[in-house]
XYZ file of C-alpha atoms in Angstrom:
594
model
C -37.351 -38.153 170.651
C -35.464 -41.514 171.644
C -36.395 -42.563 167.573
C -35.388 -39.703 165.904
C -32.156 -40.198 168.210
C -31.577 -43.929 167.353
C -31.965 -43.216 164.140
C -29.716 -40.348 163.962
C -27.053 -42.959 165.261
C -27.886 -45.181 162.943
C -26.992 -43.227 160.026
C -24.014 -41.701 161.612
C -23.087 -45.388 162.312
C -23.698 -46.135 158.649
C -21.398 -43.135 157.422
C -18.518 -44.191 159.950
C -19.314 -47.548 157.889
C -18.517 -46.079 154.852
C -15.522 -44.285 156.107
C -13.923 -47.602 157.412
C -14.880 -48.867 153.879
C -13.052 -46.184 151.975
C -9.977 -47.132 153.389
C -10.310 -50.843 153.476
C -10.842 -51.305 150.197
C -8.553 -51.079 147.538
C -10.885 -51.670 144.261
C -12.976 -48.831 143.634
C -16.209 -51.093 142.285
C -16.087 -52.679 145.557
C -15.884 -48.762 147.824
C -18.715 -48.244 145.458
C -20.554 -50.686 145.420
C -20.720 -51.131 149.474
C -21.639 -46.962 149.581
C -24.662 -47.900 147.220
C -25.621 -50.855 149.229
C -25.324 -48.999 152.589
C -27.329 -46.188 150.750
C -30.093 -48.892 149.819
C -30.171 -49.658 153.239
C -30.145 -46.930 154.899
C -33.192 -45.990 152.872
C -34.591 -48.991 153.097
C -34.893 -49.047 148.739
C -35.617 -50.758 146.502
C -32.955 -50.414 144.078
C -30.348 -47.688 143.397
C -27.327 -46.858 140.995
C -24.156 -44.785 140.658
C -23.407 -43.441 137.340
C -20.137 -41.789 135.601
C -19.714 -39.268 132.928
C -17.859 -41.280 130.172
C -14.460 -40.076 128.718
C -16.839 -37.896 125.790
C -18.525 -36.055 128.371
C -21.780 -37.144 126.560
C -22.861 -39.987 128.417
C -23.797 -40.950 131.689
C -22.895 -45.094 132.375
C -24.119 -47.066 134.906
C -21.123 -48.221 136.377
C -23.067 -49.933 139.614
C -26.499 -51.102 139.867
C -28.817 -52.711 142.570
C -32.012 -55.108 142.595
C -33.701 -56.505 140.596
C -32.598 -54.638 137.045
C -28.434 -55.009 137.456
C -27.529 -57.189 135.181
C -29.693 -55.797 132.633
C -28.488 -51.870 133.472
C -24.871 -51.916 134.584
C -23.078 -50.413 131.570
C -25.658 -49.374 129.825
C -25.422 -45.573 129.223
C -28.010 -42.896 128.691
C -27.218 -38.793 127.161
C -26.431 -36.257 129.850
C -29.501 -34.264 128.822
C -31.376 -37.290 129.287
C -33.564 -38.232 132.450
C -33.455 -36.662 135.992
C -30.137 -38.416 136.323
C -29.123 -36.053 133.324
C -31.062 -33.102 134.777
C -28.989 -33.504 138.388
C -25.660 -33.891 136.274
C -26.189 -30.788 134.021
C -27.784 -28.537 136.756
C -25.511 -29.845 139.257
C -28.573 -30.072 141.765
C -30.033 -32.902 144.100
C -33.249 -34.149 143.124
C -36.640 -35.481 145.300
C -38.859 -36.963 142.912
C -41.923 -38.700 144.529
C -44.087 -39.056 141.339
C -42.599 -40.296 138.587
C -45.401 -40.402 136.585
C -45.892 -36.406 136.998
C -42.412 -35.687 136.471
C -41.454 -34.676 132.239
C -37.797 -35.095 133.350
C -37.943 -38.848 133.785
C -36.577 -41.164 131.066
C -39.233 -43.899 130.798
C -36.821 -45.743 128.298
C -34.968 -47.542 131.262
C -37.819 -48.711 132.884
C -38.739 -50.703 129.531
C -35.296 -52.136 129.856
C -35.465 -53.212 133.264
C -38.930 -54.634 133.036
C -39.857 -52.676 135.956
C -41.918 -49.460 137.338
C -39.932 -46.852 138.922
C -42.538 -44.424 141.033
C -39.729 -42.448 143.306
C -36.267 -41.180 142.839
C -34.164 -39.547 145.122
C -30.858 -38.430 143.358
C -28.102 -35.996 144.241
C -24.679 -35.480 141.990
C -21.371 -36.496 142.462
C -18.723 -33.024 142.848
C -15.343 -33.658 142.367
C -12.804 -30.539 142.991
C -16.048 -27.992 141.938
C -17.136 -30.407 138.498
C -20.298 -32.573 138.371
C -18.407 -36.417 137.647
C -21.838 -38.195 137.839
C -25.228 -39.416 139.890
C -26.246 -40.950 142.769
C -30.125 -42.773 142.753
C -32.005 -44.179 145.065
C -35.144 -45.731 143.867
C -38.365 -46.923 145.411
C -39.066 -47.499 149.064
C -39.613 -51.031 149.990
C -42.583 -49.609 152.206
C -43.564 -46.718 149.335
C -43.427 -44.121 151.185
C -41.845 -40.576 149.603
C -38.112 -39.756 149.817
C -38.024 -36.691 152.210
C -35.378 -33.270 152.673
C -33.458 -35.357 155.373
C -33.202 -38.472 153.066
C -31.803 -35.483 150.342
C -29.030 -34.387 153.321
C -28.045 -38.242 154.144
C -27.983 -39.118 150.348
C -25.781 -35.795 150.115
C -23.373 -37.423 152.706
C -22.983 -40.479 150.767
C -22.399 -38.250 147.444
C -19.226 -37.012 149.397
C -17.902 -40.390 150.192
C -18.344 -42.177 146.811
C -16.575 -38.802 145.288
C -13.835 -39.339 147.957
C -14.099 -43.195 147.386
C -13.679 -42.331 143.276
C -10.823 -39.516 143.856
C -8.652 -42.081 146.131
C -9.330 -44.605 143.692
C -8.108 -42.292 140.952
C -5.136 -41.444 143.290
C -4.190 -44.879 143.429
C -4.668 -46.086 139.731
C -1.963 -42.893 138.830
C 0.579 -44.420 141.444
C -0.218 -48.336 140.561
C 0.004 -47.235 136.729
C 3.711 -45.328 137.603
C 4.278 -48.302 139.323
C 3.854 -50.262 136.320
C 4.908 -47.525 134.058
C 8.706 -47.778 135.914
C 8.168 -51.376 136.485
C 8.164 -52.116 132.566
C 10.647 -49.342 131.751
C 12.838 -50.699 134.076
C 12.628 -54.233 132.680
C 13.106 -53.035 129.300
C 16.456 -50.803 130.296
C 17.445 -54.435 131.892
C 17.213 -55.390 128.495
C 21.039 -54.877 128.297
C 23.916 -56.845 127.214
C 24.590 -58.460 130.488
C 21.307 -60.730 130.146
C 21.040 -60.643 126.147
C 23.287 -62.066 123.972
C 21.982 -60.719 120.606
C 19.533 -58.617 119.012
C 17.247 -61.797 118.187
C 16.876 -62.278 121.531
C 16.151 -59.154 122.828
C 13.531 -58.636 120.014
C 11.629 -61.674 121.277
C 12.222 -60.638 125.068
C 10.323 -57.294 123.891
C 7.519 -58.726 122.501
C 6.737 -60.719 124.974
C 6.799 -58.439 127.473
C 4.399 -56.397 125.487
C 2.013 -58.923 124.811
C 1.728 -59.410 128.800
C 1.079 -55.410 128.877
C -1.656 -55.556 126.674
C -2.929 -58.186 126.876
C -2.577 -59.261 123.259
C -2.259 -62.405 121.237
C -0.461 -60.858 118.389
C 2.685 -58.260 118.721
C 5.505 -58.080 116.097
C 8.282 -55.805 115.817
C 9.436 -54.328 112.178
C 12.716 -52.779 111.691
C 14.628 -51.160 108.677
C 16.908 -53.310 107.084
C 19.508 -50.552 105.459
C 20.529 -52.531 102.884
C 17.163 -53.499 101.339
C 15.637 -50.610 102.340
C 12.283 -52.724 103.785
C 10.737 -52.868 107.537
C 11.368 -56.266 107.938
C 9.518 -58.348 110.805
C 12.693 -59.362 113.762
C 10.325 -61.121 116.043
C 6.445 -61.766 116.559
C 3.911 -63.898 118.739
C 0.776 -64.612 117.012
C 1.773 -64.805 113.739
C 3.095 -68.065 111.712
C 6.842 -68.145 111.666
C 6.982 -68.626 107.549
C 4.749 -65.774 106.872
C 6.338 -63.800 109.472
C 9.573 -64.378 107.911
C 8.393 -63.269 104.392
C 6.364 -60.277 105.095
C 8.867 -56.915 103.780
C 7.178 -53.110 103.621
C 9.184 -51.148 101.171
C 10.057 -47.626 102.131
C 8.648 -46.456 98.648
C 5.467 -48.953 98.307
C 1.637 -47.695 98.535
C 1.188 -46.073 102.424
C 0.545 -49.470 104.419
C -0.438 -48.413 108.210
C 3.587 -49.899 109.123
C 4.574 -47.587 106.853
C 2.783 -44.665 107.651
C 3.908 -44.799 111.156
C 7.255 -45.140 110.055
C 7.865 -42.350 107.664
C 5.552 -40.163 110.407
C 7.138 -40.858 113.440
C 3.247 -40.597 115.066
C 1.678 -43.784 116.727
C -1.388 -44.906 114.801
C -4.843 -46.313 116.456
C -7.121 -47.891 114.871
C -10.473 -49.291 115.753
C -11.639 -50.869 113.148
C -9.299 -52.667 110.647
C -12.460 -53.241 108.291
C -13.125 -50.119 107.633
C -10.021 -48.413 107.588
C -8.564 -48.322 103.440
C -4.961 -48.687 104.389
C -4.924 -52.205 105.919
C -7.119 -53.297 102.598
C -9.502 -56.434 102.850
C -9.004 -58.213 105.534
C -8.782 -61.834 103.866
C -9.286 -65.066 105.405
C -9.648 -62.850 108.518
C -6.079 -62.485 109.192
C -6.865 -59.790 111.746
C -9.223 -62.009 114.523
C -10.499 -58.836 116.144
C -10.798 -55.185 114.866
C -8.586 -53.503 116.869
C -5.024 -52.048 115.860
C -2.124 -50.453 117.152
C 0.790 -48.954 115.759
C 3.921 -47.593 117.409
C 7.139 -45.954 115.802
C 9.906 -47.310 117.477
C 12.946 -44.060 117.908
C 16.396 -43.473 118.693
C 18.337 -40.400 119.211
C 18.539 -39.120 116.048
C 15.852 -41.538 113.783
C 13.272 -44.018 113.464
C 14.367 -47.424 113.068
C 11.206 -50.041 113.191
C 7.839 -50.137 114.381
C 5.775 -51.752 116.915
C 2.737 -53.651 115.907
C -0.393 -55.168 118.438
C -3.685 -56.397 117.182
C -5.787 -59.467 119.048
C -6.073 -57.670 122.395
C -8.409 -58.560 124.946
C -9.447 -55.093 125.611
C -10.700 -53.141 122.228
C -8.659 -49.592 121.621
C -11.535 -47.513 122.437
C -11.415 -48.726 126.204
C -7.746 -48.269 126.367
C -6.263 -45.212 128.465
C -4.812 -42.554 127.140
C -1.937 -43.402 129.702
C -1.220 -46.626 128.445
C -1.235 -45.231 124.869
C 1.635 -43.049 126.134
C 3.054 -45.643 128.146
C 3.324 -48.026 125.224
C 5.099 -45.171 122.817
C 7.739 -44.625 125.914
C 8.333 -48.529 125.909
C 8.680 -48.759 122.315
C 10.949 -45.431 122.278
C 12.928 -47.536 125.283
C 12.612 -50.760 122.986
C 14.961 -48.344 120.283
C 17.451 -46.970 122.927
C 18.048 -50.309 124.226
C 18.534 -52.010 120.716
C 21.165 -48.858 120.150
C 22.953 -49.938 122.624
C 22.820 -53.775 122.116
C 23.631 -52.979 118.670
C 26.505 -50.883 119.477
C 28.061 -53.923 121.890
C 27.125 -56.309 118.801
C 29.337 -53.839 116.708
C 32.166 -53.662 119.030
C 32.395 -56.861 119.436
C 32.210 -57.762 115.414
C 35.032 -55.076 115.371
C 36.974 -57.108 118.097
C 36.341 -60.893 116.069
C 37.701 -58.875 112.998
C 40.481 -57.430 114.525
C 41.466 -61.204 115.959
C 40.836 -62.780 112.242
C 43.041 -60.014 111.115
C 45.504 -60.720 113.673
C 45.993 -64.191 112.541
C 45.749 -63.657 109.222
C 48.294 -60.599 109.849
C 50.647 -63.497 111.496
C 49.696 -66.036 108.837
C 50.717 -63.588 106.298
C 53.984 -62.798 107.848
C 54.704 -67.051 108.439
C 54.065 -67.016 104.541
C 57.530 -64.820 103.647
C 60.528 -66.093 104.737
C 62.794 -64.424 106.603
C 66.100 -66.762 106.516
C 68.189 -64.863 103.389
C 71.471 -67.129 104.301
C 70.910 -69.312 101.134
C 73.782 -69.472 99.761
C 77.381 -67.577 100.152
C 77.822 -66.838 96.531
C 74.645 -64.318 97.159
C 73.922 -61.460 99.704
C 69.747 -61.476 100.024
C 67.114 -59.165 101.394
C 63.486 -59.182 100.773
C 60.872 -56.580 102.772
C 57.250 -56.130 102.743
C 55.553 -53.497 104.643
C 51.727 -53.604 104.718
C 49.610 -50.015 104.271
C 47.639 -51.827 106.970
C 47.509 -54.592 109.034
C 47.596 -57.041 106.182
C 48.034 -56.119 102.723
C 49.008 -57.512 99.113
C 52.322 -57.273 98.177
C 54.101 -60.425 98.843
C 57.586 -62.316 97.883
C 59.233 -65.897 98.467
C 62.802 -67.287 97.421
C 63.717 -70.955 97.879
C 65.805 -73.441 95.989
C 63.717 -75.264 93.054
C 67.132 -77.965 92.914
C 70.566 -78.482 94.308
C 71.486 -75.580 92.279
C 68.743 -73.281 90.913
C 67.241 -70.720 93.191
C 63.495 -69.484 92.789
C 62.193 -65.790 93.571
C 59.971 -63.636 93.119
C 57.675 -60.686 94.204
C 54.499 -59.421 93.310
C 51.567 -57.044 93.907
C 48.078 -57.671 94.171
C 45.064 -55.551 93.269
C 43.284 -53.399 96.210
C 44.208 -53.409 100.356
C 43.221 -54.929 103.104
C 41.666 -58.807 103.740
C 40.336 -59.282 100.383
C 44.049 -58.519 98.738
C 45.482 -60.364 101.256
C 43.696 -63.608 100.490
C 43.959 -63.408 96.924
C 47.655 -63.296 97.334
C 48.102 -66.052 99.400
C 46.608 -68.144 96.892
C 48.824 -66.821 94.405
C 52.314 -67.070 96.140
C 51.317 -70.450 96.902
C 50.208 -71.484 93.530
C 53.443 -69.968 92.186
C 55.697 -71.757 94.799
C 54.452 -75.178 93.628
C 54.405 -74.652 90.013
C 57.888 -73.807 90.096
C 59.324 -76.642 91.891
C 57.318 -78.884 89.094
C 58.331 -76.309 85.949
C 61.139 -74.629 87.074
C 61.147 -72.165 83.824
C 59.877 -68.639 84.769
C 57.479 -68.492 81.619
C 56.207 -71.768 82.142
C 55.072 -71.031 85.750
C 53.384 -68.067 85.181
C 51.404 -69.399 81.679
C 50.297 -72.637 84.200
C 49.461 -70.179 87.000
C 47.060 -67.952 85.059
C 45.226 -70.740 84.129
C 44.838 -71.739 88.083
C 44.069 -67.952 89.028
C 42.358 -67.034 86.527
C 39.075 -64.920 88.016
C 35.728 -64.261 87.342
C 34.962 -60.500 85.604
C 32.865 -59.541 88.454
C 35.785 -60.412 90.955
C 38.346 -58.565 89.270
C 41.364 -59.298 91.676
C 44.381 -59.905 89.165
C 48.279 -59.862 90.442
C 51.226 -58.732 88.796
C 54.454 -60.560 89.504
C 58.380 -60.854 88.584
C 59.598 -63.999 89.177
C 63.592 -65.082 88.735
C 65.349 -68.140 88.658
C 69.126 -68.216 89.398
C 71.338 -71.147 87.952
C 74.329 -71.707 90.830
C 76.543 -73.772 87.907
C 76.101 -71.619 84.846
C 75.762 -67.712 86.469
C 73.058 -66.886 84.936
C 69.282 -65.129 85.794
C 66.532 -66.144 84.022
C 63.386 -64.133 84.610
C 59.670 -63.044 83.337
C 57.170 -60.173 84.123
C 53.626 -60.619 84.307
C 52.517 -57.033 84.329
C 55.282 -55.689 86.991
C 56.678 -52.740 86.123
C 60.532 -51.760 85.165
C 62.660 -53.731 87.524
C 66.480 -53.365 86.972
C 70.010 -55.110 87.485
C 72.510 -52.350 88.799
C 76.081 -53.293 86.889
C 79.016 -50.994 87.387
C 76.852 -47.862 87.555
C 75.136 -49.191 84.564
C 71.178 -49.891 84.647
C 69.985 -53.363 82.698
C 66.658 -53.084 82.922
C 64.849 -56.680 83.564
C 61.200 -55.908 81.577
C 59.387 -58.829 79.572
C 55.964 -58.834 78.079
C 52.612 -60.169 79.796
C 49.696 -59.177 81.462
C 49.010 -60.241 85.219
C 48.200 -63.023 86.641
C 43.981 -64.106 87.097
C 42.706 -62.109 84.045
C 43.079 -64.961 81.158
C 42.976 -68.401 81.752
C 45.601 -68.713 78.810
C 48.467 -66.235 78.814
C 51.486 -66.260 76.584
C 54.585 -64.603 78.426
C 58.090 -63.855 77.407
C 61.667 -64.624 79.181
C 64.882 -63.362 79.164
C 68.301 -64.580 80.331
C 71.139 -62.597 81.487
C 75.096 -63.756 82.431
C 75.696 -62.612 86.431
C 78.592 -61.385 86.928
C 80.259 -60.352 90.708
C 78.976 -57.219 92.432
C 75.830 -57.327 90.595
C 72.473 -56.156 92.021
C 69.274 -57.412 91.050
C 66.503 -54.714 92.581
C 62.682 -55.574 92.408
C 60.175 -53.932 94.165
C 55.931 -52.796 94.302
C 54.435 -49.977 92.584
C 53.953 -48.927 96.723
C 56.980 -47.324 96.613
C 57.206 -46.000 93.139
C 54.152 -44.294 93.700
C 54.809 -42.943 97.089
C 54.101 -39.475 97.129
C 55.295 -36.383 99.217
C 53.148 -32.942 100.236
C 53.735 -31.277 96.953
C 52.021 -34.600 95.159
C 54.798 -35.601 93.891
C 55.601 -39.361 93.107
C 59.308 -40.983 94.341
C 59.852 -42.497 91.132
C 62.018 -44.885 89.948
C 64.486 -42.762 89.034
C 64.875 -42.297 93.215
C 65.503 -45.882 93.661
C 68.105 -46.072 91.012
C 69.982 -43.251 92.807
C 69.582 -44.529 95.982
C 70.980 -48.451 95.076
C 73.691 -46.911 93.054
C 74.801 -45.000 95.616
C 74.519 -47.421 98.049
C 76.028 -50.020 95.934
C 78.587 -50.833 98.370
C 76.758 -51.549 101.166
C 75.221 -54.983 102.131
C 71.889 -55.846 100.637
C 70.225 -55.352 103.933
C 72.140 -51.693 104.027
C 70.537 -50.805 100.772
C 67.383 -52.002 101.617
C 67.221 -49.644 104.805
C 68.422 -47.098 103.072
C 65.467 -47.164 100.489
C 63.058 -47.220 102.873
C 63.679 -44.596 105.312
C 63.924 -42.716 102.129
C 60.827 -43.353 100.740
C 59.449 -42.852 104.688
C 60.665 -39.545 104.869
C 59.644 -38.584 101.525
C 55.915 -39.799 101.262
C 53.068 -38.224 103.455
C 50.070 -39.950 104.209
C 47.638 -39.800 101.430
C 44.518 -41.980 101.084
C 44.673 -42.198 97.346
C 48.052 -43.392 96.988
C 48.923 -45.080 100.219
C 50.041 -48.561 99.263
C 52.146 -51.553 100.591
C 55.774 -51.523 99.865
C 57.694 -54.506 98.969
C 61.449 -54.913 97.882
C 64.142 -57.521 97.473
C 67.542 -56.608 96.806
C 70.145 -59.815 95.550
C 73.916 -58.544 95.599
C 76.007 -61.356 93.534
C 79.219 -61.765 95.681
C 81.374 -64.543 94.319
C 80.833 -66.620 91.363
């Protein structure tokens, strides 16, 4: 009686064992493996082994083994219908075998891999929440004796920790792989434009951090480069920086694996890149291990890229369906992140652009003078009013000699920057030239030749340039390509018109020039095609027969007054209308004395 007592405190000593175990340890090889060495123990075994359905369900594994046979078992993994270990897993039943020998459910193919001669097995199976998960053994009594019903109850006891030991360890794998899930979320959503400058470096921040996820020696990132229309490697580890640099998939070449995952929006594995067709032969083994993963990398509203890992330590077909899906939520994060690093990029492109334009915008305006008080014989205004913040239409007047003063005003071909720079270089091409020529036609021939632009440039300028002689009265002009401008003379209209084409077509240009006596209260008028063509909400054009109206009306008034006066005019009239929006430019000259 005092035996059978000891001994029943024995084993109840050994469970609390077990129970302390559970909790004390955090890996779930080491729970296990302590339950099957207590079992061993306990039964005073031989040997013994815990085995695990595999993901297929077709399998049983030895996931821990012990004596003599371990190294040569654990991992090794035998069919489900296979063995008394597959008979207790199907059935779902304990087993007492005491001769195996006698017994046709024994599978005598692991005893030739161990080398050795298993006689008894005692084996119950593993429940978890009503399903069979896998086997418990013990093999073999050191002293050969046969496994009994209370050995079946004890073993049973131990089944019921190592399936609490396994469902804790589950447990704890979902909350350390949230954990990690959040943790690597979390550093890619710090991915932001406090800590990262650029894209470049974000890209190579990303890949980084998934090579340390998986574990891989080879991760590139491929986005779509809208212009090209190719995936286009941003940033890699693994992969030599001049072939990295090189390598382009275009959106309509032969499905590559890239591609496929690109134009599917559906993460591609694959196990084998040898035998798969769409990687092709894999020369001078440019893929060191089989394994391949491919995930689309998404936005909002599209795909943009795709995320590449090969060279991992662990092969695809022993990677969790968890961290598939954890890697497609990183690379989705990888593409909302880059939005909105892109986005600050953009904004503050828009914001350098907008400065450039500012100077430029006060360049421009340093470029026309604003001091008309050249001389009291003559009453001077010239305007220029950009469509936006700089623009093409331009103008200068300044004295050439003691007595000969220089102007003109001109137009150049399209808006914006571009227009803006070309003219630039043309006022200030014409401003020189005439202080060295001084003859209208002369200037413009030599300023052709300087301007003059290749076809696929196409930026030409039309111009009216003047020169007024002081001693003799007289106005002496030429018209590259500038429209009708007109002297106002007692009511009467002389219209100022000469032959030529505009500046920075031909290198050589013939013009004309004519030369008119001033007389007092005359009014030159010149002015852009921005406010001829002005238009109103019926589509109707001002006209120049508008501006004549307006001047001769006016023609009392101070060259400033009529200035004003044609403007709010043509500011009333026009409404805003893309296709004819343009700058306005006009200089008015009133001869006062002579």
């Amino acid at each position: 009686m005092n035996k059978k007592t000891d001994k029943q405190k024995n084993n109840l000593s050994k469970i609390l064992e077990i129970n302390k175990k559970i909790s004390s340890y955090s890996n779930l090889r080491d729970i296990l493996d302590n339950i099957l060495l207590s079992a061993r123990e306990l039964f005073n075994s031989i040997g013994g082994s815990l085995l695990l359905v595999d993901k297929s369900g077709k399998y049983l594994k030895f996931e821990v083994v012990h004596g003599d046979s371990r190294e040569k078992l654990e991992g090794f993994k035998i069919p489900v219908n296979k063995g008394i270990a597959g008979y207790i897993f199907t059935k779902g039943v304990p087993v007492i075998s005491n001769n195996t020998d006698k017994d046709p459910r024994f599978f005598r193919q692991v005893d030739k891999i161990t080398g050795l001669k298993t006689q008894k097995i005692l084996g119950v199976p593993l429940i978890k929440d009503g399903k069979t998960i896998g086997v418990i053994e013990i093999v073999n009594k050191i002293d050969n004796s046969d496994f009994t019903k209370e050995d079946l109850d004890l073993l049973s006891i131990f089944a019921e920790q190592a399936v609490i030991a396994i469902n804790n360890a589950i447990l704890i794998k979902k909350i350390e792989d949230r954990a990690k899930e959040l943790e690597y979320l979390y550093e890619i959503s710090n991915f932001t434009i406090s800590s990262i400058q650029n894209s470049k470096e974000f890209f190579n921040k990303a890949v980084n951090l998934i090579a340390k996820i998986t574990n891989a020696s080879r991760v590139s990132i491929m986005m779509l480069d809208e212009k090209s229309n190719v995936l286009k490697i941003v940033s890699s580890i693994g992969i030599d920086h001049n072939i990295a640099s090189s390598v382009t998939v275009g959106l309509d070449e032969i499905l590559r694996p890239s591609l496929i995952v690109f134009k599917e929006g559906k993460h591609l594995i694959v196990p084998d890149v040898d035998k798969d067709k769409t990687f092709g032969p894999n020369k001078k083994l440019r893929y060191k291990k089989n394994s391949f993963m491919i995930f689309p990398i998404k936005t909002h509203s599209s795909i943009i890229g795709v995320l590449n890992i090969t060279e991992m330590e662990k092969e695809v077909s022993k990677i969790e369906k968890e961290d598939i899906e954890l890697l497609q939520l990183i690379a989705n994060e990888i593409g909302s992140a880059y939005e909105s690093i892109t986005m600050y990029e953009r904004e503050l492109e828009k914001k350098a652009l907008e400065r450039e334009i500012e100077i430029m915008t006060k360049i421009q305006r340093d470029m026309l003078p604003d001091n008309f008080n050249l001389n009291p014989k003559l009453d001077i205004c010239f305007y220029v009013q950009p469509y936006r913040m700089v623009g093409g239409d331009f103008y200068d007047i300044f004295y050439i000699s003691d007595k000969k003063l220089c102007f003109f005003l001109g137009d150049v071909s399209g808006k914006g920057l571009p227009a803006s720079l070309f003219m630039a270089a043309v006022k200030s091409t014409v401003r020189a030239l005439a202080f060295e020529l001084k003859d209208p036609r002369k200037i413009l021939e030599a300023s052709s030749l300087v301007l003059a632009q290749p076809p696929e440039t196409s930026m030409f300028s039309s111009i009216f340039i003047g020169v007024i002689d002081l001693d003799e009265n007289s106005l002496t002009f030429s018209n590259a390509g500038h429209g009708q401008q007109f002297l106002l003379r007692n009511q009467n209209i002389i219209p100022l018109h000469t032959k030529g084409i505009p500046l920075g077509i031909y290198e050589k240009t013939n013009y004309s020039q004519e030369k008119i006596h001033l007389m007092e209260g005359d009014i030159i008028v010149v002015y852009s095609d921005g406010i001829v063509e002005a238009v109103n909400e019926k589509e109707e054009m001002f006209g120049e027969k508008r501006i004549v109206e307006i001047v001769k009306t006016n023609h009392h008034l101070t060259a400033l007054q009529i200035k004003n006066s044609l403007i709010s005019t043509v500011k009333k009239f026009k409404v805003d209308n893309i296709n004819y929006d343009d700058d306005i430019a006009v200089g008015v000259i009133k001869v006062l004395q002579l």
